[in-house]
């Protein structure tokens, strides 16, 4: 069935969803057209119409608020830029309460295995911001797996050339995982105890 295959294919593109889970989801959705399928369709339409990524930081915002609340707020510390992989990492760091500067989401990490080099990330935008917004420190809040490490190394060199002090989150984050797995207290401590990259 082409339609079911297409649905499975779409779902399997989502993070953390393998082919088999995608297939189970697809079958569950079509089995009850008036249940989750209808709700999901409405939610997708609403999200597509109202939710955006901020053109400046790459974080989540609404269509009528770009740049986002965090980029346009007057009471954030302007000198410091925290660089994360995904928009949801910003929400997580905000929840930890341990950081008051600005953010930049790369929307990924350097991943030679998936054919993703620096060009696939929001690095051009990052450099433009660094030059225009006068940051003096960058905090790399990236995952601690091999790809995260490679991305951090690449960015540290690039940003140091721009004259920034570059630091990384202190240890205490589980090795090999993204910052998404740390609890707010651990994360706040890791930001406060950041170390020179
Ligand atoms: Zn923003």
PDB file of C-alpha atoms and ligand atoms in Angstrom, residues 54 56-59 67-68 71, ligand 1:
ATOM      1  CA  UNK A  54      14.137  32.122  15.086  1.00  0.00           C
ATOM      2  CA  UNK A  56      18.816  34.739  14.553  1.00  0.00           C
ATOM      3  CA  UNK A  57      19.416  31.992  17.143  1.00  0.00           C
ATOM      4  CA  UNK A  58      17.670  29.042  15.477  1.00  0.00           C
ATOM      5  CA  UNK A  59      15.572  28.397  18.585  1.00  0.00           C
ATOM      6  CA  UNK A  67      13.671  37.279  16.478  1.00  0.00           C
ATOM      7  CA  UNK A  68      12.477  35.261  19.447  1.00  0.00           C
ATOM      8  CA  UNK A  71      17.085  37.236  21.239  1.00  0.00           C
TER       9      UNK A  71
HETATM   10 ZN1  LIG B   1      16.254  33.785  18.803  1.00  0.00          ZN
END
